[in-house]
Short mmCIF file of C-alpha atoms in Angstrom, two decimals:
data_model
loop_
_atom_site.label_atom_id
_atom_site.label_comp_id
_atom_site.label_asym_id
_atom_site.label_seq_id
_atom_site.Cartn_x
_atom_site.Cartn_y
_atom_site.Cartn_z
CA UNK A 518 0.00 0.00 0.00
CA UNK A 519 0.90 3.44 -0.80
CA UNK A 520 -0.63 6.82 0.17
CA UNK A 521 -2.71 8.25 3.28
CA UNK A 522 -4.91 6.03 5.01
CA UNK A 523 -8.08 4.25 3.04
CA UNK A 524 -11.59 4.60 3.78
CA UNK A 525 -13.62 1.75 4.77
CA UNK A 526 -17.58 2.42 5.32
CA UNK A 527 -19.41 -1.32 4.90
CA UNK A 528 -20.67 -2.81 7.48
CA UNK A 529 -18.49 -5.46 9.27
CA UNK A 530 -20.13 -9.12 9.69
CA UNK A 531 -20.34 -11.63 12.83
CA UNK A 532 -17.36 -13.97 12.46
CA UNK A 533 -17.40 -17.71 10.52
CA UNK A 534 -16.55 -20.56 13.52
CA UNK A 535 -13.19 -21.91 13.14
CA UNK A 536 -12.58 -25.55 12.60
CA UNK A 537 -9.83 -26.49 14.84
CA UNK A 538 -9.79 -30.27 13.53
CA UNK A 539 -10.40 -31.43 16.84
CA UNK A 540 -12.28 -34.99 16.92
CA UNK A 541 -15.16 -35.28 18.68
CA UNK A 542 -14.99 -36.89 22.11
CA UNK A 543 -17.16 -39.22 21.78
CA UNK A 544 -14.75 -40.97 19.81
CA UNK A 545 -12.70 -43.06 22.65
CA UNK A 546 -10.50 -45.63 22.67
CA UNK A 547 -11.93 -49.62 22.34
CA UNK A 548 -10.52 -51.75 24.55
CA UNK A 549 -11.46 -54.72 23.01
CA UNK A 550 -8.37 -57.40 21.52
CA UNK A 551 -10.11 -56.36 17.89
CA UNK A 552 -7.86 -54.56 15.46
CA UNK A 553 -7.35 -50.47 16.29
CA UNK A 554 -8.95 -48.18 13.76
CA UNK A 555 -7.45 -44.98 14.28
CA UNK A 556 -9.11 -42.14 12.98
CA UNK A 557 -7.50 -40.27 10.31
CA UNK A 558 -8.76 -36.39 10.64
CA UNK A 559 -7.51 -34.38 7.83
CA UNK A 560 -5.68 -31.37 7.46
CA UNK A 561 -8.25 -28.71 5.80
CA UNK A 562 -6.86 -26.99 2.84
CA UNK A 563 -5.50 -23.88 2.78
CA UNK A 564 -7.64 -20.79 2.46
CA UNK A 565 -5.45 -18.31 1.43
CA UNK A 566 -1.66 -18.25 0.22
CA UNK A 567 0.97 -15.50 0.93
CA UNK A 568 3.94 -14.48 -1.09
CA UNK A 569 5.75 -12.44 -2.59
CA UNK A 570 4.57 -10.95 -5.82
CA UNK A 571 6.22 -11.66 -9.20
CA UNK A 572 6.64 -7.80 -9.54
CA UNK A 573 8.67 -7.28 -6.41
CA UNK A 574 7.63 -3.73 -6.54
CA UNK A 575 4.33 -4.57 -5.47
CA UNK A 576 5.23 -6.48 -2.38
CA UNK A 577 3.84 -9.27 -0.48
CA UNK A 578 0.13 -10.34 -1.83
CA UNK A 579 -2.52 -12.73 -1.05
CA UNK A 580 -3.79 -15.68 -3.30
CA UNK A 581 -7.09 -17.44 -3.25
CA UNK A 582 -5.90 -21.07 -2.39
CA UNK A 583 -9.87 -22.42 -2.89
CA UNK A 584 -12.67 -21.16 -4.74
CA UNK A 585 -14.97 -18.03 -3.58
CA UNK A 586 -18.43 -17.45 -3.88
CA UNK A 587 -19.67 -13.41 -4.31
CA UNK A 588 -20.70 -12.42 -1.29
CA UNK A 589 -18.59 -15.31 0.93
CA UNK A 590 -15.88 -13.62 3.51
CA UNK A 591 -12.89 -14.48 3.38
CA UNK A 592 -11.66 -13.77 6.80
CA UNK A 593 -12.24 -11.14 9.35
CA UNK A 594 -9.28 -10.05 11.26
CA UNK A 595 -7.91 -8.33 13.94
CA UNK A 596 -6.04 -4.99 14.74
CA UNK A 597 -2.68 -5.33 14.70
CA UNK A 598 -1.80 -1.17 15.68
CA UNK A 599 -4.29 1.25 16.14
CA UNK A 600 -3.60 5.25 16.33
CA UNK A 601 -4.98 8.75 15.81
CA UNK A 602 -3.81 9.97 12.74
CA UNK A 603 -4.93 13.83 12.08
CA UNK A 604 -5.32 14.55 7.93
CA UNK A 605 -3.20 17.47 8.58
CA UNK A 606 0.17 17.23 9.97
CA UNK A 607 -0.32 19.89 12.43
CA UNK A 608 -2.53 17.53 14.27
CA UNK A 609 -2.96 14.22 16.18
CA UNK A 610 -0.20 11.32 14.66
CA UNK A 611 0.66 9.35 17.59
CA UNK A 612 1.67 6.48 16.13
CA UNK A 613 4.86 5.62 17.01
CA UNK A 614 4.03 6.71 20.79
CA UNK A 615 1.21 3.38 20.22
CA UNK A 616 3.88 1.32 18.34
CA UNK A 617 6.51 1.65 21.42
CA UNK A 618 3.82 1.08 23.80
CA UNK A 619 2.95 -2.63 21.99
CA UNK A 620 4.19 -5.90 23.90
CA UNK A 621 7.08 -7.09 22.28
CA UNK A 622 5.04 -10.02 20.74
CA UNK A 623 2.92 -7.51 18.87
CA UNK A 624 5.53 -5.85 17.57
CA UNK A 625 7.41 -8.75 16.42
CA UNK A 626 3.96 -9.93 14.43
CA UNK A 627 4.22 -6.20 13.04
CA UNK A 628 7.47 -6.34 11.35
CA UNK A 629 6.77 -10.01 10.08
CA UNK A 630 4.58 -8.42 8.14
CA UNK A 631 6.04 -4.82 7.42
CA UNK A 632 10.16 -4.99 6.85
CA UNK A 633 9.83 -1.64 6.57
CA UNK A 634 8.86 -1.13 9.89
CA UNK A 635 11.34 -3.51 10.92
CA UNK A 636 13.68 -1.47 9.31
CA UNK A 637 12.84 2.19 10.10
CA UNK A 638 13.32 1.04 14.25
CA UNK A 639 16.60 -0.60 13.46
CA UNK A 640 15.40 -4.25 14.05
CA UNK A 641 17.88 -6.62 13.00
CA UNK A 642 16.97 -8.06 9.75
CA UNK A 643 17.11 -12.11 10.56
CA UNK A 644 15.05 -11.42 13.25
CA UNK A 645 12.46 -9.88 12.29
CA UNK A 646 12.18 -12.34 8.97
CA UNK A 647 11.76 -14.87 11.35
CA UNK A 648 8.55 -13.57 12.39
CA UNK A 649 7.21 -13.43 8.82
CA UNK A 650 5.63 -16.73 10.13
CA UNK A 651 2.80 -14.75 12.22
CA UNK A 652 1.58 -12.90 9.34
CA UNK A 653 -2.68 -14.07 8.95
CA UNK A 654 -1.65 -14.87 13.10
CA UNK A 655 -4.98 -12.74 14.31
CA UNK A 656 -7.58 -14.02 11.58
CA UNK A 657 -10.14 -15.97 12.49
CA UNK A 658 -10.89 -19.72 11.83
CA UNK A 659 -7.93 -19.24 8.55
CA UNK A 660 -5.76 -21.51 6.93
CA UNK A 661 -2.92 -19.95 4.91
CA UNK A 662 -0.07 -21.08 2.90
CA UNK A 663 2.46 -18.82 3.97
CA UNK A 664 5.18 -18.76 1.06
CA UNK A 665 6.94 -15.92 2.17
CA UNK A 666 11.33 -16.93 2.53
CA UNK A 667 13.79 -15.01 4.98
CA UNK A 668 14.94 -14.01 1.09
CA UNK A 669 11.92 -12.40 0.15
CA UNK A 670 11.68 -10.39 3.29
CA UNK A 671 14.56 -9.04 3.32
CA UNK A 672 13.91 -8.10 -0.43
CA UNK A 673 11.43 -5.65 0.75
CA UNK A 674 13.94 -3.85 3.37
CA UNK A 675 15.62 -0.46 1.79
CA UNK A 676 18.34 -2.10 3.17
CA UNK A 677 18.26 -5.14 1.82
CA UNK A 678 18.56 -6.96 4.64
CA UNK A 679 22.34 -5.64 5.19
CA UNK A 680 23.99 -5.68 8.89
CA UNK A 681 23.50 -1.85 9.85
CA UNK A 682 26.07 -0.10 11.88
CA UNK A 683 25.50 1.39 15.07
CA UNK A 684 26.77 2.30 18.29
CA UNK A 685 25.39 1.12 21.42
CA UNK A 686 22.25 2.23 22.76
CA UNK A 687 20.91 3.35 19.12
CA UNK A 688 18.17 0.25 18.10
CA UNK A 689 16.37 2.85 15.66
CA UNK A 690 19.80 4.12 13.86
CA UNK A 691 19.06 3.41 9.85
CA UNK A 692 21.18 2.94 7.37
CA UNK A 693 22.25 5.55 5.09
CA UNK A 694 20.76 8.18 7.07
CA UNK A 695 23.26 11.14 7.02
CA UNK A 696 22.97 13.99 9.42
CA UNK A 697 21.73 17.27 8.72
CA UNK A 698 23.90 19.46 7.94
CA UNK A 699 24.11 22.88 10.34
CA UNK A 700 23.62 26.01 7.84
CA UNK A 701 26.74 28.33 7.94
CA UNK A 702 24.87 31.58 6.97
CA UNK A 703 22.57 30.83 9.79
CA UNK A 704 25.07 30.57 12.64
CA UNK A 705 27.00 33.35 11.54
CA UNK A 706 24.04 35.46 11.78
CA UNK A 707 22.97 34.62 14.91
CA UNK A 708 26.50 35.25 16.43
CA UNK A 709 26.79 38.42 15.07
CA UNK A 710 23.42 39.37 16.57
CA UNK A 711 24.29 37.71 19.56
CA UNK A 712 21.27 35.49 19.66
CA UNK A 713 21.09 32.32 21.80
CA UNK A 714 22.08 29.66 19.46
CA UNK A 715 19.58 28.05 17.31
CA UNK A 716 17.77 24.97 17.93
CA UNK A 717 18.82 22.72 15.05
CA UNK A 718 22.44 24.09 15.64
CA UNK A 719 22.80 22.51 19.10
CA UNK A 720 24.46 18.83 19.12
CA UNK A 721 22.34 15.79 19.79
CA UNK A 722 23.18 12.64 20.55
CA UNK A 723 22.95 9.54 18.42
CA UNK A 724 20.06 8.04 20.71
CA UNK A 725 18.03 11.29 19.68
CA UNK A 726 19.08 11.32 16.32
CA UNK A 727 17.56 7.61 16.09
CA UNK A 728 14.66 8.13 17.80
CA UNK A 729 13.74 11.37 15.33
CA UNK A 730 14.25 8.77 12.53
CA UNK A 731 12.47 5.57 13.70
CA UNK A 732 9.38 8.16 14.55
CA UNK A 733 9.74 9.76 10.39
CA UNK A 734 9.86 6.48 9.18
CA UNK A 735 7.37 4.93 11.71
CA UNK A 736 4.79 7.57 10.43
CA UNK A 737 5.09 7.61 6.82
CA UNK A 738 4.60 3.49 7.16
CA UNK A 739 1.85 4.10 8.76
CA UNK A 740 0.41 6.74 6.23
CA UNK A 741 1.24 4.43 3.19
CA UNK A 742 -0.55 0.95 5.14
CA UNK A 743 -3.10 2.52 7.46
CA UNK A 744 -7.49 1.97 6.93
CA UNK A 745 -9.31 4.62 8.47
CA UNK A 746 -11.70 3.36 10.72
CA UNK A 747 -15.39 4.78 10.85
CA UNK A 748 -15.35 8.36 12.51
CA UNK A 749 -18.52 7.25 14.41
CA UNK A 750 -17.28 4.43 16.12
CA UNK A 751 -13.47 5.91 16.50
CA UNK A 752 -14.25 8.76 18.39
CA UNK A 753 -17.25 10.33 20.46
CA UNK A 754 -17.13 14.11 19.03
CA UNK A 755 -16.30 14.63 15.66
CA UNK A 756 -13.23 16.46 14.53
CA UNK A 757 -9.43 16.66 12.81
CA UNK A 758 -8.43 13.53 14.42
CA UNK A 759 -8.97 10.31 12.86
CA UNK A 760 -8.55 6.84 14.28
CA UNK A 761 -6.50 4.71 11.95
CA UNK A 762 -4.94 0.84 12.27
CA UNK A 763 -2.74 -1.81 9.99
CA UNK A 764 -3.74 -5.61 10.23
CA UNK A 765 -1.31 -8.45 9.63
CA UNK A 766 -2.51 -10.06 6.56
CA UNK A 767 -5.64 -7.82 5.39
CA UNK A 768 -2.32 -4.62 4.33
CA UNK A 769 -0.70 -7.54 2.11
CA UNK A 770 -3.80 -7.64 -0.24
CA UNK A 771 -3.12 -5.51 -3.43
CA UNK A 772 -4.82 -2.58 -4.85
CA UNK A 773 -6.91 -2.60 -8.20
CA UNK A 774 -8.60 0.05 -9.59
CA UNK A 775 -12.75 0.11 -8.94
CA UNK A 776 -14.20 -2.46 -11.59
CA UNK A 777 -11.45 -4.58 -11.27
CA UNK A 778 -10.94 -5.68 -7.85
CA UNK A 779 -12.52 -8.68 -6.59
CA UNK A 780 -13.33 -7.97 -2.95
CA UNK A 781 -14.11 -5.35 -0.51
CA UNK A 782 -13.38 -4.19 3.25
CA UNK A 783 -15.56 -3.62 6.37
CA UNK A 784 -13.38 -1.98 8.34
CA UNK A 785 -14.44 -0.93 12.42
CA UNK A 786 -12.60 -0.67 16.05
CA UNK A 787 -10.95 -3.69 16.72
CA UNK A 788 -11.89 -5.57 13.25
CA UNK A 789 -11.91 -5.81 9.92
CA UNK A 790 -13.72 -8.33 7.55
CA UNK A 791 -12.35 -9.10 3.89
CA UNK A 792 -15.88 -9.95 1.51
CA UNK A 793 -16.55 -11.31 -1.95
CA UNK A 794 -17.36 -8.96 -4.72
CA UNK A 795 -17.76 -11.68 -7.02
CA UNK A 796 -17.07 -15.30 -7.76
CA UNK A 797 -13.04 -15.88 -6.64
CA UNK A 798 -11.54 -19.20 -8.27
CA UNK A 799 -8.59 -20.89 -6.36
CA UNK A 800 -5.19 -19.27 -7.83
CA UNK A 801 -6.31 -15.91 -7.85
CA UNK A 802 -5.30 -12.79 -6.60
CA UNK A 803 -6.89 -11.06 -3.85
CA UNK A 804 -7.53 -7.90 -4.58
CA UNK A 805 -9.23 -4.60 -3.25
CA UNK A 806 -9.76 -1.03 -3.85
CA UNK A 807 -7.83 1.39 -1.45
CA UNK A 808 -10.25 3.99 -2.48
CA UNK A 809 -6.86 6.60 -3.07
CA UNK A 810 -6.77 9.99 -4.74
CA UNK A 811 -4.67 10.22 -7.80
CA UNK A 812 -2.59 12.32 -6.65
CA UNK A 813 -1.78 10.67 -3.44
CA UNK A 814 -1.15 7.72 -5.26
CA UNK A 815 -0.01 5.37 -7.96
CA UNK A 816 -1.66 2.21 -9.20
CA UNK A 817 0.49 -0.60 -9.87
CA UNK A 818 -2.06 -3.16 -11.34
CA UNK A 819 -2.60 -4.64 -14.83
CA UNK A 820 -5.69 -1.59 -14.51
CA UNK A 821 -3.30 0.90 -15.04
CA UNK A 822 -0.21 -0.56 -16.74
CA UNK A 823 0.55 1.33 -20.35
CA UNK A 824 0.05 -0.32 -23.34
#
């Protein structure tokens, strides 16, 4: 995903029991000298398969393993991060104040699914491919096909999954990150007028200096991934701020123009539910409408390609 946060306005649906292929108890063991029948209980097939896309630039995406029916869900899934994300800059974006609050299981679900994220906090790139196993981990009653290789993720890192070099005590240093430079003009003027000196002038330490770039990086992944939730159910009295949230599996799903995507979102607080626009065979891409403006973003699917 690309872009400011998408709209989502359907209504969200109750949730489809999960078979846990658990036999039923009443099956118990015979004690009789007769042969043993064990029962075989099969694995269900896969739902859904995740991997990386044959264009690269488009990421991770999801693949119907079975046939859909219009109108069938999918899955419904939960939040993985939730913050208030004002439309203008000037307001609420408190997202990586949520992010650092998260349990250190959360986050490692987070940047199985987002090496960028894993990236911008300085997260060590084995590690957090390892994770890439938890992606689809809070859908409900799901079986996926996770495809996704240590390789792939750390394809999607702008490092490329490279070592990155840092000094102690700086986990959110990134990787070809230079310094700002202090301007000359600026410092001579201030000493002439014998000003205090300026802000961005004054040293600060590499811990700062990582921490102001894990929070840049934090927020533009979450302006390029995040659905906007209802403004009803986000927030009592309406205003600038907007509640916002990711989701493991549901941010993997590609964009296609409307008319060509094959399912929809019902996004709300806590959930959101992935629907059948139309008839899905097994093999093909899952795909949904971010609802973007043009000019905050760029289609990458077949819809748009030039020919």
């Amino acid at each position: 995903m690309s872009g400011d946060a998408v709209a989502a306005t359907e209504q969200s649906l109750t949730p489809r029991p999960a078979d846990d292929g658990i036999p039923d108890s009443k099956d118990s063991k015979d004690n009789s000298k007769s042969t043993e029948v064990s029962k075989v209980v099969e694995k269900p097939a896969a739902d859904l398969l995740v991997r990386l896309n044959d264009d690269p630039a488009l990421g991770f995406c999801v693949y119907a393993a079975r046939a859909y029916r219009r109108g069938e869900r999918l899955f419904e899934e939960g939040t993985a991060l939730e913050a208030t994300h004002d439309a203008h800059k000037e307001g609420v974006r408190n997202v990586y104040e949520r992010y650092c609050q998260l349990s250190a299981e959360r986050r490692r679900a987070l940047h199985g699914s987002f090496p960028y994220l894993a990236w911008a906090n300085g997260v060590d790139a084995q590690e957090a491919a390892s994770a890439r196993t938890l992606v689809g981990s809070l859908a409900k009653g799901l079986v996926i096909d996770n495809r996704l290789t240590a390789a792939d993720h750390m394809q999607m890192r702008p490092d490329g999954g490279r070592s990155v070099e840092e000094g102690p005590g700086t986990p959110g240093s990134l990787a070809g990150t230079p310094p700002k430079k202090a301007s000359r003009a600026k410092t001579a003027l201030y000493g002439l007028l014998k000003w205090p000196a300026a802000p961005q002038d004054v040293p600060s330490s590499p811990e700062e200096d990582a921490e102001k770039r894990a929070r840049t990086e934090t927020l533009d992944w979450f302006s390029r991934y995040a659905f906007r939730l209802k403004p009803e159910a986000s927030f009592v009295k309406p205003g600038g701020n907007h509640q916002a949230a990711v989701y493991l599996l549901t941010d993997l799903i590609n964009h296609r123009c409307g008319g060509f995507q094959n399912c929809r979102v019902s996004a709300d607080v806590g959930t959101i539910s992935v629907l059948a626009l139309r008839d899905i065979a097994a093999g093909e891409e899952v795909t949904i409408n971010y609802c973007k403006d043009v000019k905050d973003f760029q289609c990458m699917g077949e819809c748009c390609l030039r020919k």
